CSV table of C-alpha atoms and ligand atoms in Angstrom, one decimal:
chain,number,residue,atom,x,y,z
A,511,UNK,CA,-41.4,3.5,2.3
A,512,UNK,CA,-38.3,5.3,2.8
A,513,UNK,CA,-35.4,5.4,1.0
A,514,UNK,CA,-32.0,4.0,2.4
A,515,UNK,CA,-30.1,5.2,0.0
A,516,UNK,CA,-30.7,8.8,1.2
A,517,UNK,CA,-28.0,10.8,3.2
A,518,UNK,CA,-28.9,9.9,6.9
A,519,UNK,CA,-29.8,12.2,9.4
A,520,UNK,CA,-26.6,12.3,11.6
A,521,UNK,CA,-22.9,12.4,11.9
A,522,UNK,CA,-22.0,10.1,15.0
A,523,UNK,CA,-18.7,11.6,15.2
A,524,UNK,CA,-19.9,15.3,14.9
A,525,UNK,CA,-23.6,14.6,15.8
A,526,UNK,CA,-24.1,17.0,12.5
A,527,UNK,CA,-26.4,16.1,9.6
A,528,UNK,CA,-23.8,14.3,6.8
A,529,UNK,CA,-23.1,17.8,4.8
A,530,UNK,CA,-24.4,17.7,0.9
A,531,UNK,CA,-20.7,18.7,-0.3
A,532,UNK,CA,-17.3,17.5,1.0
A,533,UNK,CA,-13.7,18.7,0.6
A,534,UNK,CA,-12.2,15.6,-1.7
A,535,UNK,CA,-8.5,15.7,-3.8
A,536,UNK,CA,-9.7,15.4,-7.3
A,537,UNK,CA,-7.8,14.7,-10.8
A,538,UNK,CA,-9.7,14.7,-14.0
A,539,UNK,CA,-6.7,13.7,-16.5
A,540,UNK,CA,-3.6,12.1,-15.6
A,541,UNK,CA,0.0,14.1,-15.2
A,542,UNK,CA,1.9,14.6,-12.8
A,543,UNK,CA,0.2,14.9,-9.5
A,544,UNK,CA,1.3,18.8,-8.6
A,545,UNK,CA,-0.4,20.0,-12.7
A,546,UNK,CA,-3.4,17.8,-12.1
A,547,UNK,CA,-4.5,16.7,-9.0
A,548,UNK,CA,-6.4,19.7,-6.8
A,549,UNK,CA,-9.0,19.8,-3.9
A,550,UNK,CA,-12.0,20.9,-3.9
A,551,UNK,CA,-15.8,21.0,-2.6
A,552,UNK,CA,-17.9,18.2,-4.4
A,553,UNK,CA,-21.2,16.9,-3.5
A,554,UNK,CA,-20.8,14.2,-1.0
A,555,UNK,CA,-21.2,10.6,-2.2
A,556,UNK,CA,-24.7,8.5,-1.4
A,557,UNK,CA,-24.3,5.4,-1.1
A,558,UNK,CA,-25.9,2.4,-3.4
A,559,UNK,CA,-27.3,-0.5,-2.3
A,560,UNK,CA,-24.9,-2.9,-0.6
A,561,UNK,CA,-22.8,0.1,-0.2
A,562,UNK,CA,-21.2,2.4,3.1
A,563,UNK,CA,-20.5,6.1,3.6
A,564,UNK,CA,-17.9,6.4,5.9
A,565,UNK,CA,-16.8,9.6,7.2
A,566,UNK,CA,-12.8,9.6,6.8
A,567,UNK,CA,-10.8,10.1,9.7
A,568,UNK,CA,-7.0,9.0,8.2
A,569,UNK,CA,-6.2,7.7,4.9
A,570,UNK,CA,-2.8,6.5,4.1
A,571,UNK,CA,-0.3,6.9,0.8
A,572,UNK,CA,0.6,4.2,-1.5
A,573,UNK,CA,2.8,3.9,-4.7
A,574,UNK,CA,-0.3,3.1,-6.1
A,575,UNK,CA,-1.9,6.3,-5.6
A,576,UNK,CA,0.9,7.3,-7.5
A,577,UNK,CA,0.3,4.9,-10.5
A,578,UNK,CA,-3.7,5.9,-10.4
A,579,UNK,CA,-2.9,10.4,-11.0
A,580,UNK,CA,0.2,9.8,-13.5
A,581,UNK,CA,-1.7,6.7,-15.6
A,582,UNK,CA,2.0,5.2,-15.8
A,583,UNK,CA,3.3,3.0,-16.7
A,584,UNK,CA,1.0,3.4,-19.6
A,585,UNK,CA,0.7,-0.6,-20.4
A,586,UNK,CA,-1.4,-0.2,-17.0
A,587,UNK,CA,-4.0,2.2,-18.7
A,588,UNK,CA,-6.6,-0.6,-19.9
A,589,UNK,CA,-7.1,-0.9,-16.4
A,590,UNK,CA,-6.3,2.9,-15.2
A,591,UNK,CA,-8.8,4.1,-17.9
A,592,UNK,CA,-7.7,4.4,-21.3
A,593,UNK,CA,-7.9,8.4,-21.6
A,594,UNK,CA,-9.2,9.7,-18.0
A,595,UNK,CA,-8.6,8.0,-15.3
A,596,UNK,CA,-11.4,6.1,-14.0
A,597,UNK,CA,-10.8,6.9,-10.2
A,598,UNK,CA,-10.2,10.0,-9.7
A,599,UNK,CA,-10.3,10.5,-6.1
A,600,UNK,CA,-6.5,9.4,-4.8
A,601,UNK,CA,-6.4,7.3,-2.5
A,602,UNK,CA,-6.4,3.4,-1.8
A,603,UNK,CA,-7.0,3.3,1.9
A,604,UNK,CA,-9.1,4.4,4.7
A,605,UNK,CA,-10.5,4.4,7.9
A,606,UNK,CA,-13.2,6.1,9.8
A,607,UNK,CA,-16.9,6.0,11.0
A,608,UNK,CA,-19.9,4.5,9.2
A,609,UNK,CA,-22.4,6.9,8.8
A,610,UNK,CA,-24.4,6.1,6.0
A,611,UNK,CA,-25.8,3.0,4.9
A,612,UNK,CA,-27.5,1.5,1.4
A,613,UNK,CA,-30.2,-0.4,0.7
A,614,UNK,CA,-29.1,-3.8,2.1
A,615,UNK,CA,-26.3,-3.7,4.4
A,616,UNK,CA,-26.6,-5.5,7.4
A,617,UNK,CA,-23.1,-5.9,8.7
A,618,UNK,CA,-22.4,-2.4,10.2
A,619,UNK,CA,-24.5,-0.1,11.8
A,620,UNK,CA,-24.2,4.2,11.6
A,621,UNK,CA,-21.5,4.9,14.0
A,622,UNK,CA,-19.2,1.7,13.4
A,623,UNK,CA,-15.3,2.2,13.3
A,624,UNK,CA,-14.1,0.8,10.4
A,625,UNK,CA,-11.3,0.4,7.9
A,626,UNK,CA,-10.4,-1.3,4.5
A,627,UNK,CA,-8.4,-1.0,1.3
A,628,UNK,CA,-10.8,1.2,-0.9
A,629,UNK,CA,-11.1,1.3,-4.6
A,630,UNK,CA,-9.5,5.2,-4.6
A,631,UNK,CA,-11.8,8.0,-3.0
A,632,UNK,CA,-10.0,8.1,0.8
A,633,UNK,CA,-8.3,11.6,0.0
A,634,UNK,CA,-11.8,13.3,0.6
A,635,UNK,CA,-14.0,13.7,4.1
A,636,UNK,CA,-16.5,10.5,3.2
A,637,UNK,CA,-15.4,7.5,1.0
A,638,UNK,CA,-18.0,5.0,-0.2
A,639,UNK,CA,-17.2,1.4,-0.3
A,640,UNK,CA,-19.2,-1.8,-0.5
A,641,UNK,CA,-20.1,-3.1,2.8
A,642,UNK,CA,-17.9,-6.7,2.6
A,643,UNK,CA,-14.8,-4.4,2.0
A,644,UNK,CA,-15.0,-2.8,5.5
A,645,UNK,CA,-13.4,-4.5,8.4
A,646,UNK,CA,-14.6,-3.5,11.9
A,647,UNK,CA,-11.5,-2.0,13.9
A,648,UNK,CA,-10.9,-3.8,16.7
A,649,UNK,CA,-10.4,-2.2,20.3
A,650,UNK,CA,-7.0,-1.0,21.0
A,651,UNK,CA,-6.3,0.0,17.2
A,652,UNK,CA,-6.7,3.5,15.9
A,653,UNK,CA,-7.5,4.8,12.4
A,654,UNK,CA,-4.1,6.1,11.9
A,655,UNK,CA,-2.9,2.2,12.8
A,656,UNK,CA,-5.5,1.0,10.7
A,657,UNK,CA,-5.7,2.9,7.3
A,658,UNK,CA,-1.8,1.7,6.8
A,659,UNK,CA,-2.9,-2.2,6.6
A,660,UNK,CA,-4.3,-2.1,2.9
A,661,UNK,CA,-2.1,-2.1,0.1
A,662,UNK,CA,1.7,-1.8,1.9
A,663,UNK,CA,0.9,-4.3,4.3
A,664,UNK,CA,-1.0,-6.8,2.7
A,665,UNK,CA,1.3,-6.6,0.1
A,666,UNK,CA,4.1,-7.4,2.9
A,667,UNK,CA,2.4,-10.4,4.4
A,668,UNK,CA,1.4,-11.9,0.5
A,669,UNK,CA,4.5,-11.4,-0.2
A,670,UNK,CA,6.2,-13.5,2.4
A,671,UNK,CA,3.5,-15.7,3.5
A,672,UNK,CA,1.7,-16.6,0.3
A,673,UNK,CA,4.6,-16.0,-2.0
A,674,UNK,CA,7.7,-16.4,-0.6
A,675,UNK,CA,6.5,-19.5,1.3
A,676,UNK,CA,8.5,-18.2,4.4
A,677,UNK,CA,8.9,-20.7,6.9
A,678,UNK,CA,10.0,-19.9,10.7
A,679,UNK,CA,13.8,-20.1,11.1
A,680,UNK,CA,14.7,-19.0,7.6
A,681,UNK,CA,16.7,-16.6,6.2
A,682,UNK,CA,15.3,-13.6,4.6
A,683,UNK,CA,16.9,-10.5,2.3
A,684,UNK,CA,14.5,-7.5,2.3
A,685,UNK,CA,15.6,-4.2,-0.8
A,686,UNK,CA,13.7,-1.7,-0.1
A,687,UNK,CA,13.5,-1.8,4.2
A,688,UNK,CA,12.1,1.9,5.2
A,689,UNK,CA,9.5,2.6,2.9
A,690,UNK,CA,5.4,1.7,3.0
A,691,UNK,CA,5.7,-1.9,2.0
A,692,UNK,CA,9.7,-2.6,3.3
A,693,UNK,CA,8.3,-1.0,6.9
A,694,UNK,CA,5.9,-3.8,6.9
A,695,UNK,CA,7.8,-6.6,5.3
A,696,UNK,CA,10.9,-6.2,7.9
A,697,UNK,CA,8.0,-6.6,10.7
A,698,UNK,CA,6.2,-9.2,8.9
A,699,UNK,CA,9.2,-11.4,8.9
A,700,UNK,CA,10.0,-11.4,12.3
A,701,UNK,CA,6.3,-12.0,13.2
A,702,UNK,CA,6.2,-14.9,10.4
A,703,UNK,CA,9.7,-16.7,12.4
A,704,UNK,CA,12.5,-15.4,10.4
A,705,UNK,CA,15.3,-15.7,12.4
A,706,UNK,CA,18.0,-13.6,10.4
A,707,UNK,CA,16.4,-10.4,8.6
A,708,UNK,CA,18.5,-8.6,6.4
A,709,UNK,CA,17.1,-5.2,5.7
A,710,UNK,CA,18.8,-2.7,2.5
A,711,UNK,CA,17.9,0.8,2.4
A,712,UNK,CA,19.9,4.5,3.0
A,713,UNK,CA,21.3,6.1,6.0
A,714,UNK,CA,18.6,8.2,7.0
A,715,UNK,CA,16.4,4.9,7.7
A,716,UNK,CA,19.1,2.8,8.9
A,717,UNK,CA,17.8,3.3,12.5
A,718,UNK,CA,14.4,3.1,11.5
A,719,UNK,CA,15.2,-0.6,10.1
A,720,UNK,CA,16.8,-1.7,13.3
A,721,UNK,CA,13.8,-0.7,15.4
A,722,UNK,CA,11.4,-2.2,13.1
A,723,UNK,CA,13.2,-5.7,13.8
A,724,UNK,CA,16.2,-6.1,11.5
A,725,UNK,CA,19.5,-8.3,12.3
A,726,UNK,CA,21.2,-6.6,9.7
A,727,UNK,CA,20.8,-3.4,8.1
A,728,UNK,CA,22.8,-2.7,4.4
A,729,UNK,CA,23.0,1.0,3.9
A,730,UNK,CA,23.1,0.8,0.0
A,731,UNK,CA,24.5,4.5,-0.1
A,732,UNK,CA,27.9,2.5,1.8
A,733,UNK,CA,28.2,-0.9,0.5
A,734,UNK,CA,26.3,-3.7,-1.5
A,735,UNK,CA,24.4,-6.8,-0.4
A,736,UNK,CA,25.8,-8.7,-3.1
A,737,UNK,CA,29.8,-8.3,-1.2
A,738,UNK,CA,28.0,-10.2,1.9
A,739,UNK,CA,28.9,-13.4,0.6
A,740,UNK,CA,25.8,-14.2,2.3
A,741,UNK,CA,22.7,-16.3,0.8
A,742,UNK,CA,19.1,-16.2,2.1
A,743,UNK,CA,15.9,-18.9,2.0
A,744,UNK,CA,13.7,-15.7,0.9
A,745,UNK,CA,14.5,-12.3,-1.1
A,746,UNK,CA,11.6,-9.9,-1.1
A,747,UNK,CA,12.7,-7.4,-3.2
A,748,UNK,CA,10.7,-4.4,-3.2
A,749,UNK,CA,13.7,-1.9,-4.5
A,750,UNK,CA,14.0,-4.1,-8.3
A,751,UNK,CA,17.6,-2.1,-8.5
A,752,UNK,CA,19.1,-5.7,-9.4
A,753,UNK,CA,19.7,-7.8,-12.5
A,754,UNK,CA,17.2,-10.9,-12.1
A,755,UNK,CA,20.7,-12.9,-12.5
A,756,UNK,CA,22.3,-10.9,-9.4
A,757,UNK,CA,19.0,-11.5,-7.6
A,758,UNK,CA,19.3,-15.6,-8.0
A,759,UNK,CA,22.4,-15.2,-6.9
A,760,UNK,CA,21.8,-13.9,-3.4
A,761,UNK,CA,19.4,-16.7,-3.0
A,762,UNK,CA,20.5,-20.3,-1.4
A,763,UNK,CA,19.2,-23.5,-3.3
A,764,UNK,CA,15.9,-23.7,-3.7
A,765,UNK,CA,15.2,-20.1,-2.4
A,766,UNK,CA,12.4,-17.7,-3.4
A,767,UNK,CA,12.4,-14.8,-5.0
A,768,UNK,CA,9.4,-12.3,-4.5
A,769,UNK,CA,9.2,-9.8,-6.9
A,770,UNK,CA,6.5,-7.2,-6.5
A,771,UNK,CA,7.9,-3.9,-8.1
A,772,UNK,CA,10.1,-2.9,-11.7
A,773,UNK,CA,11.6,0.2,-13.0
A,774,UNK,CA,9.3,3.3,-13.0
A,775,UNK,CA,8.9,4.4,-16.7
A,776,UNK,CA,6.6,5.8,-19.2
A,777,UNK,CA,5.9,2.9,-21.3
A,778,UNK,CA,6.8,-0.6,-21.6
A,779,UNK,CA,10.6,-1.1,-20.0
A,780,UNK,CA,9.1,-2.4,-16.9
A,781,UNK,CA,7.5,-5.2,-18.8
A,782,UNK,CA,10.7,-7.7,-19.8
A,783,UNK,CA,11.5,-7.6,-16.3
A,784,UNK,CA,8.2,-8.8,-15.2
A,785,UNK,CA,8.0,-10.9,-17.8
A,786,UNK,CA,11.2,-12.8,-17.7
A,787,UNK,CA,10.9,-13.1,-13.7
A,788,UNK,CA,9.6,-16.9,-14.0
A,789,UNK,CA,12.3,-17.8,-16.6
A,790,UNK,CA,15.0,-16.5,-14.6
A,791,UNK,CA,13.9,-18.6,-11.2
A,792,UNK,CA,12.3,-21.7,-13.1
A,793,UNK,CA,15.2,-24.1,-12.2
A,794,UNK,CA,16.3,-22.8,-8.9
A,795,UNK,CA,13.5,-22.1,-7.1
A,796,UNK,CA,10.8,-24.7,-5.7
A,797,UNK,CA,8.0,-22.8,-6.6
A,798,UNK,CA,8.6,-21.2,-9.8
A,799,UNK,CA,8.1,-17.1,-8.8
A,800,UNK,CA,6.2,-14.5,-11.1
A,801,UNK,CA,5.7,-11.0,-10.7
A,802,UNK,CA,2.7,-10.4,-8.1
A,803,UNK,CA,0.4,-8.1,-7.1
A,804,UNK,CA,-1.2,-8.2,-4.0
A,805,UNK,CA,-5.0,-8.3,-3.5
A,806,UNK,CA,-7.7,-6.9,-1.1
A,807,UNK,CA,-8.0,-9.6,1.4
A,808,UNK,CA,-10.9,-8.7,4.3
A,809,UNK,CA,-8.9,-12.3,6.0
A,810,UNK,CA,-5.5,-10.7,5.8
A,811,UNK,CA,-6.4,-7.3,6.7
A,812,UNK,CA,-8.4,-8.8,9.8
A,813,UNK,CA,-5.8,-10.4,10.9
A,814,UNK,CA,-2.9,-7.9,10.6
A,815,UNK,CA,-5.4,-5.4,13.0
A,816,UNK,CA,-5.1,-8.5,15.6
A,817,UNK,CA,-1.4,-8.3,15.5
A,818,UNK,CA,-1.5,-4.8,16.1
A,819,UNK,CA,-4.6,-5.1,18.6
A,820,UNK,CA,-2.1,-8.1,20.2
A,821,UNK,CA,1.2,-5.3,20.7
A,822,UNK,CA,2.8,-7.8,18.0
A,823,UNK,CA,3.1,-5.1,15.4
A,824,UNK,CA,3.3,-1.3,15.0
A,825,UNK,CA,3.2,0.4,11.9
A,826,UNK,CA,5.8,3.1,10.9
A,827,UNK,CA,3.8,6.3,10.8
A,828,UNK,CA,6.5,9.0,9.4
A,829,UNK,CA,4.4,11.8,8.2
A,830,UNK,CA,0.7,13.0,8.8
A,831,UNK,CA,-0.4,15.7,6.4
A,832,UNK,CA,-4.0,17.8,5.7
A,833,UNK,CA,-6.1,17.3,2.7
A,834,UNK,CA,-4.6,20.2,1.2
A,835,UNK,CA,-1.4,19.0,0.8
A,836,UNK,CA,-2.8,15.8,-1.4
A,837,UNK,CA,-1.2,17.2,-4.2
A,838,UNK,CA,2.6,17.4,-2.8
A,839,UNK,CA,2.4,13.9,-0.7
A,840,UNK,CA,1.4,12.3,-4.1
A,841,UNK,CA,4.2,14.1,-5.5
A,842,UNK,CA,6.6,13.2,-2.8
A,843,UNK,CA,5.3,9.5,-3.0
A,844,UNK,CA,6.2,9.6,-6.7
A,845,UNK,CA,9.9,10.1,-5.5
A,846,UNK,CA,9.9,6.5,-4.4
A,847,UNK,CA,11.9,7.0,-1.0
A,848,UNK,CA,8.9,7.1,1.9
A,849,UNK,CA,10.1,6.6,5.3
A,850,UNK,CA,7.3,4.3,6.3
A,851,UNK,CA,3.7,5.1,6.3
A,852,UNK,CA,2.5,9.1,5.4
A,853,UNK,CA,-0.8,9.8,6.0
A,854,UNK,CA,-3.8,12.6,5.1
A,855,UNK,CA,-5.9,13.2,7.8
A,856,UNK,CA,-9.1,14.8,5.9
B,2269,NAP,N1,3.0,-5.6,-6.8
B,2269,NAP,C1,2.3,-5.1,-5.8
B,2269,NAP,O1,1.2,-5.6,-5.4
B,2269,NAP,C2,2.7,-3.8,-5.2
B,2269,NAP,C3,2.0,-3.3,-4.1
B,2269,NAP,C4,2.5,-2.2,-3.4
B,2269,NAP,C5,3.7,-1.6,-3.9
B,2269,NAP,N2,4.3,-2.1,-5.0
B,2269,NAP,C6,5.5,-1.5,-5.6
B,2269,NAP,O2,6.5,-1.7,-4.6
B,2269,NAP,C7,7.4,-0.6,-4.6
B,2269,NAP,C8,7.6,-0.1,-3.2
B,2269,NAP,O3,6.3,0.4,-2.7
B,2269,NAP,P1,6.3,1.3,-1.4
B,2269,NAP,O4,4.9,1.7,-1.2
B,2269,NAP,O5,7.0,0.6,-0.3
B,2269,NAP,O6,7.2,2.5,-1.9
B,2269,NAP,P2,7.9,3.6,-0.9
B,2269,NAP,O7,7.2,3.7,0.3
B,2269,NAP,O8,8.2,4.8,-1.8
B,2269,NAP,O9,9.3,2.9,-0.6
B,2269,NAP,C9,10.3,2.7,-1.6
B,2269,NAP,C10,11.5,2.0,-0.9
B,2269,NAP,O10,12.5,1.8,-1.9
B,2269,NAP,C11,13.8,2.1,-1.3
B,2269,NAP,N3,14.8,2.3,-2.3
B,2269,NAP,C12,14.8,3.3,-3.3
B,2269,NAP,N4,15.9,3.2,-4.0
B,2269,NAP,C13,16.6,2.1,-3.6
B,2269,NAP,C14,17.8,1.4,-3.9
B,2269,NAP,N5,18.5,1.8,-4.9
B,2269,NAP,N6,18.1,0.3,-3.3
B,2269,NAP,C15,17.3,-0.2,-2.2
B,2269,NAP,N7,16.2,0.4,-1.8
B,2269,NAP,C16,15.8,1.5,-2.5
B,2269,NAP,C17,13.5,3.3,-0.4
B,2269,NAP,O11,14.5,3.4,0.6
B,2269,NAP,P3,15.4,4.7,0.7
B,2269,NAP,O12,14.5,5.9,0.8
B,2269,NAP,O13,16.2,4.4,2.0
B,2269,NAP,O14,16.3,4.7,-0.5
B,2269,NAP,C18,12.2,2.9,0.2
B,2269,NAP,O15,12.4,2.0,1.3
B,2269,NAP,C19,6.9,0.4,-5.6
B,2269,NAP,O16,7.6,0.3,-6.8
B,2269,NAP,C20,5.4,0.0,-5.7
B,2269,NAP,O17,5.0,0.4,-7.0
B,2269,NAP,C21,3.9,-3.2,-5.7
């Protein structure tokens, strides 16, 4: 009998034997990603049953990597791990080639292109995930395209579609344009039927909002949404710079606020504002908002590589870096002011 869980024999890509050790970003305590986070050569994963080895061809940056190496804010650390992290490979996206497969799996085959949303480990040559989590990439997209639909962009389409309830012909406000999730949700909008986006973010990405599909572009360094006098049917906010009482006020009657993001401290101050997000849009709003998070949706994911696959939708790829930076593009994510998508290319 043999055993499937063994390395296999060959490297499509490379037509090489899948190496015993790997080069893989790495963080065994929490801090701040330049003190903790360091690559090195570890033994490369074998995959269980059910699950893939995929050799990593681009994965892409989130906030959330962020979250994951600094363990803040530290209300999150039930789930984070209460001392050490519990992942501590960075990285919550990937895409590359199947070449490994457990016990089990039927629904790839060694050699497969594929990408999904990962539970960490795509800052690293080969990533392991189970096999329902991988989404074949369709003809026409490429792993950089692909590795960028996870978390910012599923975020983006929750947010509007599932969330905001946006309906074609509406009105929508978007804080927070030009980074990972604001790329996407300026897009998003115009491929959902908005027909007015209003995009805020800085000068430097003013451009980079107007390209991406905006009507409007607020450069917050210049002047403030809130002197507009305008209203809008959806406000995604992914900046949370506002008062929850200055947000309801940008929206018309019965418009929706999405709230995906709060202030970045070390302990509990993002909480109230989470919290109190419902109470603040009870009476206005038709479906009462609350602060969301966005999950791993194969559907969604699927159908966001269409749209690319279709020339509806092209992600904002700013920065490609090596492995060996993992440490400084976690830092830089940390400063909260991305211009689009970064990406490490193990
Ligand atoms: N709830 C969820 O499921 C979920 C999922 C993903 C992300 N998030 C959260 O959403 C937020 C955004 O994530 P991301 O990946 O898009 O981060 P990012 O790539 O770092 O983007 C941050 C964005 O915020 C903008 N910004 C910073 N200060 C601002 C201000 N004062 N006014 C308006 N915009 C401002 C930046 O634009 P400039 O550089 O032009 O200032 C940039 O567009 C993060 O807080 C993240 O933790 C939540």
């Amino acid at each position: 009998m043999t055993d499937s869980t063994q390395a296999p024999t060959r490297d499509h890509a490379t037509n090489s034997p899948v190496p015993a050790t790997m080069r893989s970003a790495f963080h065994e305590r929490y801090g701040a990603p330049e003190d903790v986070v360091s690559v090195r050569t570890v033994p490369t994963p074998k995959p269980a049953p059910g699950e893939v080895l995929v050799r990593v061809r681009a994965a892409s940056v989130n906030a959330l990597d962020w979250h994951y190496v600094t363990g803040l804010p530290m209300f999150a650390r039930p789930s984070l791990g209460l001392r050490r992290p519990k992942r501590q490979v960075p990285g919550a996206d990937a895409s590359g080639e199947v070449v490994a497969l457990g016990e089990g799996v039927t629904r790839h085959a060694i050699g497969d292109p594929v990408f999904s949303e990962v539970d960490g480990g795509g800052f690293a040559e080969y990533v392991i995930a189970p096999e329902d989590w991988w989404q074949p990439l369709p003809q026409g997209v490429s792993h950089e395209q692909a590795t960028t639909l996870g978390v910012a962009a599923e975020t983006a389409l929750q947010g509007l579609r599932d969330w905001g309830n946006l309906h074609e012909g509406q009105r929508v406000l978007i804080a927070g344009a030009s980074g990972g999730v604001g790329s996407f949700a300026v897009r998003l909008a115009k491929l959902l039927g908005a027909s007015h986006v209003t995009a805020v973010c800085s000068t430097r990405n003013v451009d980079a909002a107007l390209a991406g599909g905006a009507d409007r572009v607020v450069d917050y360094t210049r002047e403030d949404v809130r002197d507009l006098g305008d209203r809008f049917d959806v406000f995604f906010d992914n900046a949370g710079t506002m008062s929850l009482r200055e947000c309801r006020k940008l929206l018309v009657k019965g418009g929706t606020y999405v709230s995906i993001t709060a202030p970045k401290t070390k302990w509990v101050k993002p909480m109230p504002r989470m919290l109190s997000v419902p109470l603040h849009f009870a009476l206005t709003s038709e479906s009462a908002p609350a602060f969301k998070v966005a999950s791993r949706s194969a559907t969604d994911q699927s159908w966001l590589a269409a749209q690319i696959a279709a020339g509806r939708l092209e992600p904002l790829i700013e920065q490609r870096w090596s492995l060996e930076d993992a440490p400084e593009v976690l830092r830089r994510q940390g400063e909260f002011h991305a211009q689009g998508k970064s990406l490490v290319i193990p």
